[in-house]
Amino acid sequence: MKFSINRSSFLRTLNDVSRAISTKTTIPVLTDVKIAANASGLVLTGSDADISIEATIAEDDESNTLTITEPGAILLPARFFTEIVKRLPEDDMQLIVGDNLQAVITSGASEFTINGLDAASYPQLPEISGDNSLTLPADILHQIINQTVIAVSTQETRPLLTGVHITIDGSKLVAVATDSHRLAQRSLTLDGVDAHADFIIPGRSLTELSRMLADDVKSVDLRIAENQVLFQIGTTAFYSRLLDGNYPDTSRLIPTSSTTRIEFEAPALLAAINRASLLSHEGHNNVVRLKIEAAANTVTLFGNSPEIGNVEEKLSFAKLEGDDLEISFNPDYMKTALQGLGQSSIEVAFTAPLRPFTLVPSEDHENYIQLITPVRTY
Amino acid sequence: MKFSINRSSFLRTLNDVSRAISTKTTIPVLTDVKIAANASGLVLTGSDADISIEATIAEDDESNTLTITEPGAILLPARFFTEIVKRLPEDDMQLIVGDNLQAVITSGASEFTINGLDAASYPQLPEISGDNSLTLPADILHQIINQTVIAVSTQETRPLLTGVHITIDGSKLVAVATDSHRLAQRSLTLDGVDAHADFIIPGRSLTELSRMLADDVKSVDLRIAENQVLFQIGTTAFYSRLLDGNYPDTSRLIPTSSTTRIEFEAPALLAAINRASLLSHEGHNNVVRLKIEAAANTVTLFGNSPEIGNVEEKLSFAKLEGDDLEISFNPDYMKTALQGLGQSSIEVAFTAPLRPFTLVPSEDHENYIQLITPVRTY
């Protein structure tokens, strides 16, 4: 194999596929990056068995200044090779692999010789046919991910809950995640789509995927197979394993009525929750208390740590209606929920001190709902 | 105690004194910040026993909008109190301490009640008289620190070597540090100064001190006592413990002649060392090798890791004179030395493969010298 290339094009693609490469893998070959040069360009592959990323650098895109003189393939230690490429002295670099599996990397007066491995020892990526596919706008996909992945479980005791459950029925897409203490559900109508799918994708895969949806990405092609999903982003293919099993029916968890409703500005409420959690974090059970007094038209937030002290704050709100209520909850769940809601005005709706309460954006409240289970404090 | 103050003025000063406050202290009271309100203003104190910082916020400086209604003093948990002040909702804040040692902090609709401790339980700061004092320009002090502290030892086995040895003899100041593998010495003539001093100050104290020398600080007053030094920076007093003992005589270590001299641009040499150390860091003994061939007018840098591979690079230089030489050294010492030299052109002078070599700036080479001991590789 022999090619020369613009170093920053190469480094950018190397960083993209490195997202899938873990240094803590039990399969040694997966700490490597696979580099293959063929007729159409350079193909880089990284994988941690759960996520695989395959990116192509086209020879006919002049900005890459890619010239392949000799096709071939090699595996090189990913972290180390990336460090080298990052620090090479010139704008261009050359890579030559001889018969001995040694890669010689040159740039300016600097010459690295690195021991590689036979590319044939790298695992095959799954093959996913084009039968079950649809196209999503990248910004919408990014939003769906960020609004749901915040509620997935980080505990492996119930593996299904570490994923986001996505169902597509005709033109309607619903994404839902819950760790059994809180839930986030995003719904969406996809114009001109008529598809059917039902799958659970690991939260970590979605987090990595969303990092690849930079501003210049306009759309993503989605293809679903038995136990794999493929997101095609331009010349980059992002594969993820799917979780196998029946996701719990979450629709019955979402309350359909409420007895107390308050409208807040999300950023102001978030700031108050952050203050109250300073004290709750020092306590044993990390709980804050909200006291709603309808007649007095006041909402007060309390945080307390027996050793350090306490905080109380009268919250400002746009609207309060319904019954008096006192409710305690984990402020970290509220923080994450509010981050998912961004700068918007929101409605929080309660039914009883020990029943889950909901957060929805005041506008477009049909399509995004979050649910938080309160904490019993007595 | 009762006062109100501009929150950002207060936070800035709180952050300054917090530099001296460690969360890992064996003296519990030192995790607190001392806050005292007296006739002239607010005095904040933090200490870790080695370093103490006392900062005054003047009531007559209008930008502080400080109003002291009732004098007094309290100790509050530093890390925690700082987090509270950082997150308060309004530009102004008020602090009231009642008879029960509870501090009530209010800002807008938010009210924190925090348990404090009696200020009398805080250790007294040392008293340092004004007899032995001098004034240093802040930028010069900053430079002296950054150019020498890089060579102090981080090992407590020889405690004296964790400090910088400073001698002032008339108008001449010499600062030197060595960890026995490398050495950095900065000399300076102080205009209009005639003083005599000889002390060893912990490197960590100087590092913290240099962080307080922001661009708006013009000069620093230095006062030296038996086992303490005081740097007065505007309204902030920075105290450091001194190290007790006889610092080794380092003057005889510095070579007075050389057989090979090379002039490099420091940034280009640093970039090449960074590349070579990528491989040496993976090897067992972290060594790079420099091969100087005078007749061929080439200087080549080699890095090697038996498992991963090797690198070689022909270095560019402005001038080479003297004998051929091959020398091996720890690239990390060279990196640190080059960082101390900044963007300048430098001269590296060698005498023999196992004798220390020196780095000096090409300009002003009388006043700054660094020395690195090579490594035997056979």
PDB file of N, CA and C in Angstrom, chain A residues 53-108:
ATOM      1  N   ILE A  53     -17.482   2.154  12.816  1.00  0.00           N
ATOM      2  CA  ILE A  53     -17.551   3.303  11.926  1.00  0.00           C
ATOM      3  C   ILE A  53     -16.600   3.060  10.764  1.00  0.00           C
ATOM      4  N   GLU A  54     -17.137   3.239   9.542  1.00  0.00           N
ATOM      5  CA  GLU A  54     -16.332   3.055   8.341  1.00  0.00           C
ATOM      6  C   GLU A  54     -16.436   4.339   7.529  1.00  0.00           C
ATOM      7  N   ALA A  55     -15.315   5.020   7.325  1.00  0.00           N
ATOM      8  CA  ALA A  55     -15.340   6.302   6.629  1.00  0.00           C
ATOM      9  C   ALA A  55     -14.481   6.219   5.380  1.00  0.00           C
ATOM     10  N   THR A  56     -14.984   6.800   4.303  1.00  0.00           N
ATOM     11  CA  THR A  56     -14.258   6.763   3.033  1.00  0.00           C
ATOM     12  C   THR A  56     -13.741   8.161   2.685  1.00  0.00           C
ATOM     13  N   ILE A  57     -12.467   8.227   2.299  1.00  0.00           N
ATOM     14  CA  ILE A  57     -11.903   9.477   1.781  1.00  0.00           C
ATOM     15  C   ILE A  57     -11.773   9.282   0.277  1.00  0.00           C
ATOM     16  N   ALA A  58     -12.552  10.049  -0.473  1.00  0.00           N
ATOM     17  CA  ALA A  58     -12.594   9.838  -1.928  1.00  0.00           C
ATOM     18  C   ALA A  58     -11.357  10.435  -2.586  1.00  0.00           C
ATOM     19  N   GLU A  59     -10.816   9.690  -3.572  1.00  0.00           N
ATOM     20  CA  GLU A  59      -9.640  10.190  -4.291  1.00  0.00           C
ATOM     21  C   GLU A  59     -10.040  11.339  -5.214  1.00  0.00           C
ATOM     22  N   ASP A  60     -11.328  11.337  -5.682  1.00  0.00           N
ATOM     23  CA  ASP A  60     -11.711  12.386  -6.650  1.00  0.00           C
ATOM     24  C   ASP A  60     -12.137  13.695  -5.967  1.00  0.00           C
ATOM     25  N   ASP A  61     -12.120  13.757  -4.630  1.00  0.00           N
ATOM     26  CA  ASP A  61     -12.359  15.032  -3.944  1.00  0.00           C
ATOM     27  C   ASP A  61     -11.010  15.728  -3.781  1.00  0.00           C
ATOM     28  N   GLU A  62     -10.829  16.827  -4.551  1.00  0.00           N
ATOM     29  CA  GLU A  62      -9.498  17.439  -4.623  1.00  0.00           C
ATOM     30  C   GLU A  62      -8.995  17.987  -3.299  1.00  0.00           C
ATOM     31  N   SER A  63      -9.926  18.336  -2.399  1.00  0.00           N
ATOM     32  CA  SER A  63      -9.492  18.929  -1.129  1.00  0.00           C
ATOM     33  C   SER A  63      -8.678  17.930  -0.302  1.00  0.00           C
ATOM     34  N   ASN A  64      -8.832  16.637  -0.600  1.00  0.00           N
ATOM     35  CA  ASN A  64      -8.065  15.636   0.155  1.00  0.00           C
ATOM     36  C   ASN A  64      -6.633  15.465  -0.360  1.00  0.00           C
ATOM     37  N   THR A  65      -6.342  16.012  -1.565  1.00  0.00           N
ATOM     38  CA  THR A  65      -5.063  15.786  -2.257  1.00  0.00           C
ATOM     39  C   THR A  65      -4.570  14.355  -2.043  1.00  0.00           C
ATOM     40  N   LEU A  66      -5.494  13.406  -2.250  1.00  0.00           N
ATOM     41  CA  LEU A  66      -5.177  11.986  -2.057  1.00  0.00           C
ATOM     42  C   LEU A  66      -4.671  11.375  -3.364  1.00  0.00           C
ATOM     43  N   THR A  67      -3.519  10.742  -3.289  1.00  0.00           N
ATOM     44  CA  THR A  67      -2.998   9.991  -4.437  1.00  0.00           C
ATOM     45  C   THR A  67      -2.640   8.590  -3.957  1.00  0.00           C
ATOM     46  N   ILE A  68      -3.372   7.603  -4.484  1.00  0.00           N
ATOM     47  CA  ILE A  68      -3.078   6.212  -4.130  1.00  0.00           C
ATOM     48  C   ILE A  68      -2.221   5.625  -5.242  1.00  0.00           C
ATOM     49  N   THR A  69      -0.991   5.256  -4.877  1.00  0.00           N
ATOM     50  CA  THR A  69      -0.064   4.727  -5.876  1.00  0.00           C
ATOM     51  C   THR A  69      -0.134   3.209  -5.925  1.00  0.00           C
ATOM     52  N   GLU A  70      -0.516   2.628  -4.761  1.00  0.00           N
ATOM     53  CA  GLU A  70      -0.532   1.170  -4.677  1.00  0.00           C
ATOM     54  C   GLU A  70      -1.621   0.773  -3.693  1.00  0.00           C
ATOM     55  N   PRO A  71      -2.600  -0.047  -4.101  1.00  0.00           N
ATOM     56  CA  PRO A  71      -3.659  -0.434  -3.158  1.00  0.00           C
ATOM     57  C   PRO A  71      -3.123  -1.383  -2.094  1.00  0.00           C
ATOM     58  N   GLY A  72      -3.950  -1.623  -1.065  1.00  0.00           N
ATOM     59  CA  GLY A  72      -3.522  -2.518   0.012  1.00  0.00           C
ATOM     60  C   GLY A  72      -4.267  -2.184   1.287  1.00  0.00           C
ATOM     61  N   ALA A  73      -3.910  -2.858   2.373  1.00  0.00           N
ATOM     62  CA  ALA A  73      -4.581  -2.619   3.652  1.00  0.00           C
ATOM     63  C   ALA A  73      -3.647  -2.975   4.799  1.00  0.00           C
ATOM     64  N   ILE A  74      -3.870  -2.349   5.947  1.00  0.00           N
ATOM     65  CA  ILE A  74      -3.027  -2.600   7.130  1.00  0.00           C
ATOM     66  C   ILE A  74      -3.827  -2.245   8.384  1.00  0.00           C
ATOM     67  N   LEU A  75      -3.474  -2.843   9.513  1.00  0.00           N
ATOM     68  CA  LEU A  75      -4.006  -2.431  10.816  1.00  0.00           C
ATOM     69  C   LEU A  75      -2.887  -1.741  11.590  1.00  0.00           C
ATOM     70  N   LEU A  76      -3.194  -0.545  12.147  1.00  0.00           N
ATOM     71  CA  LEU A  76      -2.190   0.185  12.930  1.00  0.00           C
ATOM     72  C   LEU A  76      -2.791   0.565  14.284  1.00  0.00           C
ATOM     73  N   PRO A  77      -1.958   0.618  15.340  1.00  0.00           N
ATOM     74  CA  PRO A  77      -2.487   0.967  16.667  1.00  0.00           C
ATOM     75  C   PRO A  77      -3.125   2.356  16.630  1.00  0.00           C
ATOM     76  N   ALA A  78      -4.436   2.431  16.906  1.00  0.00           N
ATOM     77  CA  ALA A  78      -5.216   3.636  16.596  1.00  0.00           C
ATOM     78  C   ALA A  78      -4.761   4.871  17.377  1.00  0.00           C
ATOM     79  N   ARG A  79      -4.683   4.741  18.687  1.00  0.00           N
ATOM     80  CA  ARG A  79      -4.367   5.901  19.523  1.00  0.00           C
ATOM     81  C   ARG A  79      -3.007   6.456  19.151  1.00  0.00           C
ATOM     82  N   PHE A  80      -2.073   5.531  19.005  1.00  0.00           N
ATOM     83  CA  PHE A  80      -0.704   5.898  18.746  1.00  0.00           C
ATOM     84  C   PHE A  80      -0.530   6.513  17.361  1.00  0.00           C
ATOM     85  N   PHE A  81      -1.151   5.877  16.377  1.00  0.00           N
ATOM     86  CA  PHE A  81      -1.061   6.363  15.003  1.00  0.00           C
ATOM     87  C   PHE A  81      -1.680   7.757  14.894  1.00  0.00           C
ATOM     88  N   THR A  82      -2.807   7.976  15.588  1.00  0.00           N
ATOM     89  CA  THR A  82      -3.453   9.288  15.562  1.00  0.00           C
ATOM     90  C   THR A  82      -2.532  10.368  16.137  1.00  0.00           C
ATOM     91  N   GLU A  83      -1.848  10.032  17.248  1.00  0.00           N
ATOM     92  CA  GLU A  83      -0.894  10.978  17.846  1.00  0.00           C
ATOM     93  C   GLU A  83       0.197  11.357  16.851  1.00  0.00           C
ATOM     94  N   ILE A  84       0.673  10.367  16.116  1.00  0.00           N
ATOM     95  CA  ILE A  84       1.727  10.629  15.122  1.00  0.00           C
ATOM     96  C   ILE A  84       1.220  11.578  14.055  1.00  0.00           C
ATOM     97  N   VAL A  85       0.049  11.243  13.477  1.00  0.00           N
ATOM     98  CA  VAL A  85      -0.490  12.070  12.383  1.00  0.00           C
ATOM     99  C   VAL A  85      -0.704  13.508  12.871  1.00  0.00           C
ATOM    100  N   LYS A  86      -1.174  13.621  14.126  1.00  0.00           N
ATOM    101  CA  LYS A  86      -1.441  14.933  14.705  1.00  0.00           C
ATOM    102  C   LYS A  86      -0.169  15.797  14.782  1.00  0.00           C
ATOM    103  N   ARG A  87       0.973  15.147  15.018  1.00  0.00           N
ATOM    104  CA  ARG A  87       2.188  15.919  15.279  1.00  0.00           C
ATOM    105  C   ARG A  87       3.159  15.984  14.111  1.00  0.00           C
ATOM    106  N   LEU A  88       2.790  15.427  12.979  1.00  0.00           N
ATOM    107  CA  LEU A  88       3.710  15.480  11.829  1.00  0.00           C
ATOM    108  C   LEU A  88       3.955  16.936  11.430  1.00  0.00           C
ATOM    109  N   PRO A  89       5.145  17.226  10.889  1.00  0.00           N
ATOM    110  CA  PRO A  89       5.505  18.634  10.704  1.00  0.00           C
ATOM    111  C   PRO A  89       4.847  19.337   9.515  1.00  0.00           C
ATOM    112  N   GLU A  90       4.510  18.613   8.423  1.00  0.00           N
ATOM    113  CA  GLU A  90       4.060  19.313   7.215  1.00  0.00           C
ATOM    114  C   GLU A  90       2.560  19.112   6.962  1.00  0.00           C
ATOM    115  N   ASP A  91       2.017  19.830   5.965  1.00  0.00           N
ATOM    116  CA  ASP A  91       0.596  19.732   5.620  1.00  0.00           C
ATOM    117  C   ASP A  91       0.252  18.414   4.935  1.00  0.00           C
ATOM    118  N   ASP A  92       1.255  17.819   4.300  1.00  0.00           N
ATOM    119  CA  ASP A  92       1.008  16.560   3.605  1.00  0.00           C
ATOM    120  C   ASP A  92       1.763  15.431   4.275  1.00  0.00           C
ATOM    121  N   MET A  93       1.311  14.225   4.057  1.00  0.00           N
ATOM    122  CA  MET A  93       1.995  13.057   4.602  1.00  0.00           C
ATOM    123  C   MET A  93       1.898  11.909   3.607  1.00  0.00           C
ATOM    124  N   GLN A  94       2.796  10.931   3.779  1.00  0.00           N
ATOM    125  CA  GLN A  94       2.803   9.769   2.900  1.00  0.00           C
ATOM    126  C   GLN A  94       2.831   8.518   3.766  1.00  0.00           C
ATOM    127  N   LEU A  95       2.152   7.465   3.336  1.00  0.00           N
ATOM    128  CA  LEU A  95       2.205   6.205   4.070  1.00  0.00           C
ATOM    129  C   LEU A  95       2.528   5.077   3.094  1.00  0.00           C
ATOM    130  N   ILE A  96       3.547   4.287   3.434  1.00  0.00           N
ATOM    131  CA  ILE A  96       3.952   3.159   2.590  1.00  0.00           C
ATOM    132  C   ILE A  96       4.011   1.915   3.468  1.00  0.00           C
ATOM    133  N   VAL A  97       3.369   0.835   3.005  1.00  0.00           N
ATOM    134  CA  VAL A  97       3.472  -0.435   3.718  1.00  0.00           C
ATOM    135  C   VAL A  97       4.173  -1.436   2.812  1.00  0.00           C
ATOM    136  N   GLY A  98       5.245  -2.007   3.334  1.00  0.00           N
ATOM    137  CA  GLY A  98       5.993  -2.995   2.550  1.00  0.00           C
ATOM    138  C   GLY A  98       5.501  -4.401   2.851  1.00  0.00           C
ATOM    139  N   ASP A  99       6.257  -5.410   2.434  1.00  0.00           N
ATOM    140  CA  ASP A  99       5.847  -6.804   2.615  1.00  0.00           C
ATOM    141  C   ASP A  99       5.905  -7.231   4.081  1.00  0.00           C
ATOM    142  N   ASN A 100       6.664  -6.519   4.888  1.00  0.00           N
ATOM    143  CA  ASN A 100       6.891  -6.920   6.278  1.00  0.00           C
ATOM    144  C   ASN A 100       5.860  -6.368   7.266  1.00  0.00           C
ATOM    145  N   LEU A 101       4.744  -5.816   6.755  1.00  0.00           N
ATOM    146  CA  LEU A 101       3.692  -5.229   7.604  1.00  0.00           C
ATOM    147  C   LEU A 101       4.184  -4.032   8.415  1.00  0.00           C
ATOM    148  N   GLN A 102       5.280  -3.406   7.968  1.00  0.00           N
ATOM    149  CA  GLN A 102       5.707  -2.163   8.626  1.00  0.00           C
ATOM    150  C   GLN A 102       5.211  -0.976   7.809  1.00  0.00           C
ATOM    151  N   ALA A 103       4.617  -0.005   8.522  1.00  0.00           N
ATOM    152  CA  ALA A 103       4.149   1.205   7.855  1.00  0.00           C
ATOM    153  C   ALA A 103       5.198   2.297   8.045  1.00  0.00           C
ATOM    154  N   VAL A 104       5.612   2.901   6.943  1.00  0.00           N
ATOM    155  CA  VAL A 104       6.555   4.016   7.017  1.00  0.00           C
ATOM    156  C   VAL A 104       5.779   5.286   6.711  1.00  0.00           C
ATOM    157  N   ILE A 105       5.750   6.194   7.719  1.00  0.00           N
ATOM    158  CA  ILE A 105       4.974   7.421   7.612  1.00  0.00           C
ATOM    159  C   ILE A 105       5.959   8.569   7.503  1.00  0.00           C
ATOM    160  N   THR A 106       5.883   9.337   6.419  1.00  0.00           N
ATOM    161  CA  THR A 106       6.820  10.448   6.276  1.00  0.00           C
ATOM    162  C   THR A 106       6.074  11.752   6.074  1.00  0.00           C
ATOM    163  N   SER A 107       6.680  12.807   6.609  1.00  0.00           N
ATOM    164  CA  SER A 107       6.166  14.160   6.429  1.00  0.00           C
ATOM    165  C   SER A 107       7.347  15.078   6.677  1.00  0.00           C
ATOM    166  N   GLY A 108       7.712  15.893   5.670  1.00  0.00           N
ATOM    167  CA  GLY A 108       8.902  16.725   5.821  1.00  0.00           C
ATOM    168  C   GLY A 108      10.109  15.860   6.130  1.00  0.00           C
TER     169      GLY A 108
END
